[in-house]
C-alpha positions as a Markdown table, in Angstrom:
| # | Residue | x | y | z |
|---|---|---|---|---|
| 1 | Met | 26.3 | 39.8 | 8.8 |
| 2 | Ser | 28.2 | 36.5 | 8.5 |
| 3 | Lys | 27.7 | 34.1 | 5.6 |
| 4 | Ala | 26.2 | 31.5 | 8.0 |
| 5 | Ser | 23.7 | 34.0 | 9.2 |
| 6 | Arg | 22.7 | 35.0 | 5.7 |
| 7 | Asn | 22.3 | 31.3 | 4.7 |
| 8 | Ser | 20.2 | 30.7 | 7.8 |
| 9 | Arg | 17.9 | 33.6 | 6.9 |
| 10 | Thr | 17.6 | 32.4 | 3.4 |
| 11 | Ser | 16.7 | 28.9 | 4.6 |
| 12 | Arg | 13.9 | 30.3 | 6.8 |
| 13 | Ser | 12.4 | 32.5 | 4.2 |
| 14 | Ser | 12.7 | 30.3 | 1.1 |
| 15 | Pro | 9.6 | 28.2 | 0.2 |
| 16 | Gly | 11.8 | 25.4 | -1.2 |
| 17 | Arg | 12.4 | 22.0 | 0.2 |
| 18 | Ser | 15.5 | 20.9 | 2.1 |
| 19 | Ala | 16.5 | 17.5 | 3.5 |
| 20 | Arg | 18.7 | 15.7 | 5.9 |
| 21 | Leu | 19.7 | 12.1 | 6.4 |
| 22 | Arg | 18.2 | 10.3 | 9.3 |
| 23 | Pro | 20.0 | 7.6 | 11.4 |
| 24 | Asp | 17.9 | 4.9 | 9.8 |
| 25 | Gly | 19.1 | 5.9 | 6.3 |
| 26 | Arg | 15.8 | 7.6 | 5.2 |
| 27 | Val | 15.8 | 11.1 | 3.9 |
| 28 | Glu | 13.8 | 13.5 | 6.2 |
| 29 | Ala | 12.4 | 16.4 | 4.3 |
| 30 | Phe | 11.6 | 19.9 | 5.5 |
| 31 | Leu | 9.5 | 22.6 | 3.9 |
| 32 | Ala | 9.5 | 26.2 | 4.9 |
| 33 | Asn | 6.1 | 27.9 | 5.3 |
| 34 | Asp | 4.1 | 26.5 | 2.5 |
| 35 | Ser | 0.9 | 28.5 | 2.8 |
| 36 | Ser | 0.7 | 30.3 | -0.6 |
| 37 | Glu | -1.3 | 27.5 | -2.1 |
| 38 | Asp | -3.2 | 26.6 | 1.0 |
| 39 | Ser | -6.0 | 28.5 | 2.5 |
| 40 | Gly | -4.8 | 27.5 | 6.0 |
| 41 | Ser | -1.5 | 28.2 | 7.6 |
| 42 | Glu | 0.9 | 25.8 | 9.3 |
| 43 | Gln | 0.3 | 25.6 | 12.9 |
| 44 | Asn | 3.9 | 25.7 | 14.1 |
| 45 | Gly | 4.8 | 28.6 | 12.0 |
| 46 | Gly | 8.3 | 27.4 | 11.2 |
| 47 | Asp | 10.2 | 24.5 | 9.7 |
| 48 | Gln | 8.2 | 21.4 | 10.4 |
| 49 | Ala | 9.9 | 18.0 | 10.5 |
| 50 | Ile | 7.8 | 15.6 | 8.5 |
| 51 | Pro | 7.9 | 11.8 | 8.3 |
| 52 | Ala | 9.9 | 10.4 | 5.4 |
| 53 | Val | 8.2 | 8.3 | 2.8 |
| 54 | Pro | 9.7 | 4.8 | 3.0 |
| 55 | Pro | 12.3 | 4.5 | 0.2 |
| 56 | His | 10.4 | 1.7 | -1.6 |
| 57 | Leu | 7.3 | 4.0 | -1.9 |
| 58 | Ala | 9.0 | 7.3 | -2.6 |
| 59 | Ala | 8.9 | 7.1 | -6.4 |
| 60 | Ala | 5.3 | 5.8 | -6.4 |
| 61 | Val | 4.1 | 8.5 | -4.0 |
| 62 | Thr | 5.7 | 11.2 | -6.2 |
| 63 | Asp | 4.2 | 9.7 | -9.4 |
| 64 | Ala | 0.7 | 9.5 | -7.8 |
| 65 | Ser | 1.0 | 13.1 | -6.7 |
| 66 | Ala | 2.1 | 14.2 | -10.1 |
| 67 | Ala | -1.1 | 12.9 | -11.6 |
| 68 | Ile | -3.1 | 15.4 | -9.5 |
| 69 | Ser | -3.3 | 18.8 | -11.2 |
| 70 | His | -5.7 | 20.7 | -8.9 |
| 71 | Asn | -6.8 | 20.8 | -5.3 |
| 72 | Leu | -10.4 | 20.4 | -4.2 |
| 73 | His | -11.1 | 24.1 | -4.7 |
| 74 | Gly | -10.1 | 23.9 | -8.4 |
| 75 | Gln | -6.8 | 25.7 | -7.8 |
| 76 | Lys | -3.9 | 24.5 | -9.9 |
| 77 | Leu | -1.2 | 22.8 | -7.9 |
| 78 | Gly | 2.2 | 24.2 | -8.2 |
| 79 | Arg | 5.4 | 22.7 | -6.8 |
| 80 | Lys | 4.6 | 23.7 | -3.2 |
| 81 | Gly | 1.1 | 22.3 | -3.4 |
| 82 | Arg | 2.4 | 19.0 | -4.7 |
| 83 | Val | 5.0 | 18.9 | -1.9 |
| 84 | Thr | 2.4 | 19.6 | 0.7 |
| 85 | Arg | 0.2 | 16.8 | -0.6 |
| 86 | Glu | 3.2 | 14.4 | -0.5 |
| 87 | Arg | 3.8 | 15.5 | 3.1 |
| 88 | Ile | 0.3 | 14.6 | 4.0 |
| 89 | Leu | 0.6 | 11.2 | 2.4 |
| 90 | Ala | 4.0 | 10.6 | 4.1 |
| 91 | Ala | 2.5 | 11.5 | 7.5 |
| 92 | Thr | -0.4 | 9.2 | 7.0 |
| 93 | Ile | 1.8 | 6.2 | 6.1 |
| 94 | Asp | 4.0 | 7.0 | 9.2 |
| 95 | Leu | 1.0 | 7.2 | 11.6 |
| 96 | Val | -0.8 | 4.1 | 10.3 |
| 97 | Glu | 2.3 | 2.0 | 10.4 |
| 98 | Lys | 3.6 | 3.1 | 13.7 |
| 99 | Thr | 0.6 | 3.4 | 16.0 |
| 100 | Asp | -2.5 | 1.3 | 16.8 |
| 101 | Glu | -4.4 | 4.4 | 17.8 |
| 102 | Pro | -7.2 | 5.5 | 15.4 |
| 103 | Val | -5.7 | 7.7 | 12.7 |
| 104 | Thr | -7.8 | 10.7 | 11.8 |
| 105 | Leu | -7.5 | 13.7 | 9.6 |
| 106 | Gly | -6.8 | 15.8 | 12.7 |
| 107 | Ala | -3.9 | 13.5 | 13.7 |
| 108 | Val | -2.4 | 13.8 | 10.2 |
| 109 | Ala | -2.8 | 17.6 | 10.3 |
| 110 | Arg | -0.9 | 17.7 | 13.6 |
| 111 | Ala | 1.8 | 15.4 | 12.4 |
| 112 | Val | 2.4 | 17.6 | 9.3 |
| 113 | Gly | 1.9 | 20.9 | 11.2 |
| 114 | Leu | -1.0 | 22.0 | 9.0 |
| 115 | Gly | -4.4 | 23.5 | 9.9 |
| 116 | Met | -7.5 | 21.5 | 9.1 |
| 117 | Thr | -8.4 | 24.0 | 6.4 |
| 118 | Ser | -5.2 | 23.1 | 4.5 |
| 119 | Ile | -5.9 | 19.4 | 4.8 |
| 120 | Tyr | -9.4 | 20.0 | 3.4 |
| 121 | Asn | -7.8 | 21.6 | 0.3 |
| 122 | Tyr | -6.6 | 18.2 | -0.7 |
| 123 | Phe | -8.9 | 15.5 | 0.9 |
| 124 | Thr | -12.6 | 15.7 | 1.8 |
| 125 | Asp | -12.4 | 13.0 | 4.5 |
| 126 | Phe | -10.1 | 10.2 | 5.8 |
| 127 | Thr | -11.4 | 7.6 | 3.4 |
| 128 | Glu | -10.3 | 9.8 | 0.5 |
| 129 | Leu | -6.9 | 10.2 | 2.1 |
| 130 | Leu | -6.5 | 6.5 | 2.7 |
| 131 | Leu | -7.4 | 5.8 | -0.9 |
| 132 | Ala | -4.7 | 8.2 | -2.0 |
| 133 | Val | -2.1 | 6.4 | 0.2 |
| 134 | Leu | -3.2 | 3.0 | -1.0 |
| 135 | Glu | -2.7 | 3.9 | -4.7 |
| 136 | Pro | 1.1 | 4.0 | -4.6 |
| 137 | Val | 1.3 | 1.1 | -2.1 |
| 138 | Met | -0.8 | -1.2 | -4.3 |
| 139 | Gly | 1.2 | 0.1 | -7.3 |
| 140 | Ser | 4.3 | -1.3 | -5.7 |
| 141 | Ala | 2.6 | -4.7 | -5.4 |
| 142 | Gln | 2.9 | -5.1 | -9.2 |
| 143 | Asp | 6.7 | -5.6 | -8.9 |
| 144 | Glu | 6.6 | -7.3 | -5.5 |
| 145 | Tyr | 4.3 | -10.2 | -6.2 |
| 146 | Phe | 2.0 | -9.7 | -9.2 |
| 147 | Ser | 4.9 | -10.1 | -11.5 |
| 148 | Leu | 5.6 | -13.6 | -10.1 |
| 149 | Ala | 2.2 | -14.9 | -11.3 |
| 150 | Arg | 2.2 | -13.4 | -14.8 |
| 151 | Glu | 4.5 | -16.1 | -16.3 |
| 152 | Tyr | 2.9 | -19.5 | -16.7 |
| 153 | Trp | 4.2 | -22.0 | -14.1 |
| 154 | Pro | 5.2 | -25.3 | -15.6 |
| 155 | Asp | 3.8 | -28.4 | -13.8 |
| 156 | Glu | 7.2 | -29.5 | -12.6 |
| 157 | Gln | 7.9 | -26.1 | -11.0 |
| 158 | Leu | 4.5 | -25.5 | -9.3 |
| 159 | Asn | 5.6 | -26.0 | -5.7 |
| 160 | Ala | 8.7 | -23.8 | -6.1 |
| 161 | Arg | 6.8 | -21.0 | -8.0 |
| 162 | Ala | 4.0 | -21.1 | -5.5 |
| 163 | Met | 6.4 | -20.8 | -2.6 |
| 164 | Asp | 8.1 | -17.8 | -4.2 |
| 165 | Phe | 4.8 | -16.1 | -4.6 |
| 166 | Val | 3.6 | -16.8 | -1.1 |
| 167 | Arg | 6.8 | -15.5 | 0.4 |
| 168 | Ala | 6.6 | -12.3 | -1.6 |
| 169 | Tyr | 2.9 | -11.9 | -0.7 |
| 170 | His | 3.6 | -12.4 | 3.0 |
| 171 | Ala | 6.6 | -9.9 | 2.8 |
| 172 | Phe | 4.3 | -7.3 | 1.2 |
| 173 | Trp | 1.7 | -7.7 | 3.9 |
| 174 | Ala | 4.3 | -7.6 | 6.7 |
| 175 | Arg | 5.8 | -4.4 | 5.2 |
| 176 | His | 2.5 | -2.6 | 5.0 |
| 177 | Thr | 0.7 | -4.4 | 7.8 |
| 178 | Gly | -0.9 | -1.3 | 9.4 |
| 179 | Leu | -2.2 | 0.1 | 6.2 |
| 180 | Leu | -3.6 | -3.1 | 4.8 |
| 181 | His | -5.2 | -4.2 | 8.0 |
| 182 | Leu | -6.8 | -0.7 | 8.3 |
| 183 | Arg | -8.1 | -1.1 | 4.8 |
| 184 | Asn | -9.6 | -4.5 | 5.5 |
| 185 | Ser | -11.1 | -3.3 | 8.7 |
| 186 | Leu | -12.9 | -0.4 | 7.0 |
| 187 | Ala | -14.0 | -2.7 | 4.2 |
| 188 | Asp | -15.5 | -5.0 | 6.8 |
| 189 | Gln | -17.4 | -2.0 | 8.2 |
| 190 | Phe | -19.0 | -1.5 | 4.8 |
| 191 | Asp | -17.1 | 1.6 | 3.8 |
| 192 | Val | -18.2 | 1.4 | 0.2 |
| 193 | Arg | -15.3 | 3.2 | -1.4 |
| 194 | Ile | -12.8 | 1.1 | 0.5 |
| 195 | Met | -14.7 | -2.1 | -0.4 |
| 196 | His | -14.4 | -1.2 | -4.1 |
| 197 | Gln | -10.7 | -0.5 | -3.7 |
| 198 | Arg | -10.2 | -3.9 | -2.0 |
| 199 | Val | -12.1 | -5.8 | -4.6 |
| 200 | Asn | -10.5 | -3.9 | -7.5 |
| 201 | Ser | -7.0 | -4.5 | -6.2 |
| 202 | Thr | -7.6 | -8.2 | -5.8 |
| 203 | Arg | -9.5 | -9.0 | -9.0 |
| 204 | Pro | -6.5 | -8.7 | -11.4 |
| 205 | Leu | -4.6 | -11.1 | -9.1 |
| 206 | Ile | -7.4 | -13.6 | -9.2 |
| 207 | Gly | -7.4 | -13.3 | -13.0 |
| 208 | Leu | -3.7 | -14.3 | -13.1 |
| 209 | Phe | -4.5 | -17.4 | -11.1 |
| 210 | Val | -7.4 | -18.3 | -13.3 |
| 211 | Ala | -4.9 | -18.1 | -16.2 |
| 212 | Gln | -2.6 | -20.4 | -14.3 |
| 213 | Met | -5.4 | -22.9 | -13.7 |
| 214 | Asp | -7.3 | -22.8 | -17.0 |
| 215 | Gln | -5.4 | -21.2 | -19.9 |
| 216 | Arg | -8.0 | -22.1 | -22.5 |
| 217 | Gly | -10.9 | -21.0 | -20.4 |
| 218 | Val | -12.7 | -24.3 | -20.8 |
| 219 | Leu | -14.0 | -24.5 | -17.2 |
| 220 | Gly | -15.6 | -21.0 | -17.1 |
| 221 | Asp | -16.7 | -20.0 | -13.6 |
| 222 | Thr | -15.3 | -23.1 | -12.0 |
| 223 | Ala | -11.7 | -21.8 | -12.4 |
| 224 | Val | -12.8 | -18.3 | -11.3 |
| 225 | Leu | -14.4 | -19.7 | -8.1 |
| 226 | Met | -11.4 | -21.9 | -7.4 |
| 227 | Ala | -9.0 | -18.9 | -7.8 |
| 228 | Thr | -11.2 | -16.6 | -5.7 |
| 229 | Thr | -11.5 | -19.2 | -2.9 |
| 230 | Leu | -7.8 | -19.9 | -3.0 |
| 231 | Met | -6.7 | -16.2 | -2.7 |
| 232 | Thr | -9.4 | -15.5 | -0.1 |
| 233 | Gly | -8.0 | -18.2 | 2.1 |
| 234 | Ile | -4.4 | -17.3 | 1.6 |
| 235 | Glu | -5.0 | -13.6 | 2.3 |
| 236 | Arg | -6.9 | -14.4 | 5.4 |
| 237 | Ser | -4.2 | -16.6 | 6.9 |
| 238 | Ile | -1.5 | -14.1 | 6.0 |
| 239 | Thr | -3.6 | -11.3 | 7.4 |
| 240 | Leu | -3.7 | -13.1 | 10.8 |
| 241 | Ala | 0.0 | -13.9 | 10.7 |
| 242 | Thr | 1.0 | -10.3 | 10.1 |
| 243 | Asp | -1.5 | -8.6 | 12.4 |
| 244 | Arg | 0.7 | -6.8 | 15.0 |
| 245 | Arg | -2.2 | -6.3 | 17.4 |
| 246 | Leu | -3.0 | -10.0 | 17.4 |
| 247 | Arg | 0.7 | -10.8 | 17.8 |
| 248 | Arg | 0.8 | -8.7 | 21.0 |
| 249 | Ile | -2.1 | -10.6 | 22.4 |
| 250 | Leu | -1.2 | -14.1 | 21.4 |
| 251 | Gly | 2.5 | -13.8 | 21.1 |
| 252 | Thr | 4.8 | -13.9 | 18.0 |
| 253 | Leu | 4.7 | -17.1 | 16.0 |
| 254 | Pro | 8.0 | -19.0 | 16.4 |
| 255 | Gly | 10.1 | -18.8 | 13.3 |
| 256 | Arg | 9.4 | -22.4 | 12.3 |
| 257 | Arg | 5.7 | -22.1 | 12.7 |
| 258 | Glu | 5.6 | -19.0 | 10.5 |
| 259 | Glu | 7.7 | -20.9 | 7.9 |
| 260 | Ser | 5.3 | -23.8 | 8.1 |
| 261 | Leu | 2.3 | -21.4 | 7.5 |
| 262 | Leu | 4.0 | -20.2 | 4.3 |
| 263 | Glu | 4.7 | -23.8 | 3.2 |
| 264 | Ile | 1.1 | -24.8 | 3.8 |
| 265 | Asn | -0.2 | -21.9 | 1.8 |
| 266 | Ala | 2.1 | -22.7 | -1.1 |
| 267 | Arg | 1.1 | -26.4 | -0.9 |
| 268 | Leu | -2.6 | -25.4 | -1.1 |
| 269 | Met | -1.9 | -23.1 | -4.0 |
| 270 | Glu | 0.0 | -25.9 | -5.8 |
| 271 | Leu | -2.8 | -28.4 | -5.3 |
| 272 | Ala | -5.5 | -26.0 | -6.4 |
| 273 | Ile | -3.7 | -25.1 | -9.6 |
| 274 | Arg | -2.7 | -28.7 | -10.4 |
| 275 | Asp | -6.2 | -30.1 | -9.7 |
| 276 | Thr | -7.9 | -27.4 | -11.9 |
| 277 | Arg | -5.4 | -28.0 | -14.7 |
| 278 | Glu | -6.2 | -31.7 | -14.6 |
| 279 | Arg | -10.0 | -31.0 | -14.7 |
| 280 | Ala | -9.5 | -28.6 | -17.6 |
| 281 | Ala | -7.4 | -31.2 | -19.5 |
| 282 | Ala | -10.1 | -33.8 | -18.9 |
| 283 | Glu | -12.8 | -31.4 | -20.2 |
| 284 | Val | -10.8 | -30.9 | -23.4 |
| 285 | Ala | -10.2 | -34.6 | -23.8 |
| 286 | Glu | -13.9 | -35.4 | -23.5 |
| 287 | Arg | -14.9 | -33.0 | -26.3 |
| 288 | Pro | -15.6 | -34.5 | -29.7 |
């Protein structure tokens, strides 16, 4: 038997992971039959090409998976189980971002080449799977735009700082448009778990803008309501600007109009922060 033949046989029988570089620069992973930790077997019975996790999410997905120690049946996850879970997350991201068709557990199972029994080892329903995908995505938001609001913005830099934030916020939504619009759609349909995720992911950001507006906390709920209203409005306008389905119906915004939208959002943010700071300063000045 030739060396090439021996290597080919080893590749087919080994449970390890291999990879190849795709034309778009992403790494495409393969996993030979990974059924020892799943109660279901893979449908295709051989090497199954799986979608690659986008590079900017790869580390976050791995970290999120590392925090899971057991599957839903209480079985401890080994390396193969963790890789299988990562494959499911990668396939979900790929499907949500590349298609407007409803994404279901069945569609994810077909994309990964797993039976439904295997999927149910890791996720009870699609909402639970979506929450698992949202975790690393929202984790990446910390560096992408949360970090821009943590440092206090001097009055003379308000417009520039607000513009930087709005650009980063828009870029994040554009990059994850399918996932974030799906989340908001399910929240609007009163999926309670998704509603909690949406609120909990937004609340810290609102807190950062409350701090920008009223560092001393002298205005109480007034600053909270202002920050909440501000971020609700900005999110809604950017949601519409990045909705790919709406773009197909109404057409893509010309470049200048999209830039104007960002400038308007930044201006509104600047005015809201400046006005609330002035009100807070006046409140302090009136105190005995």
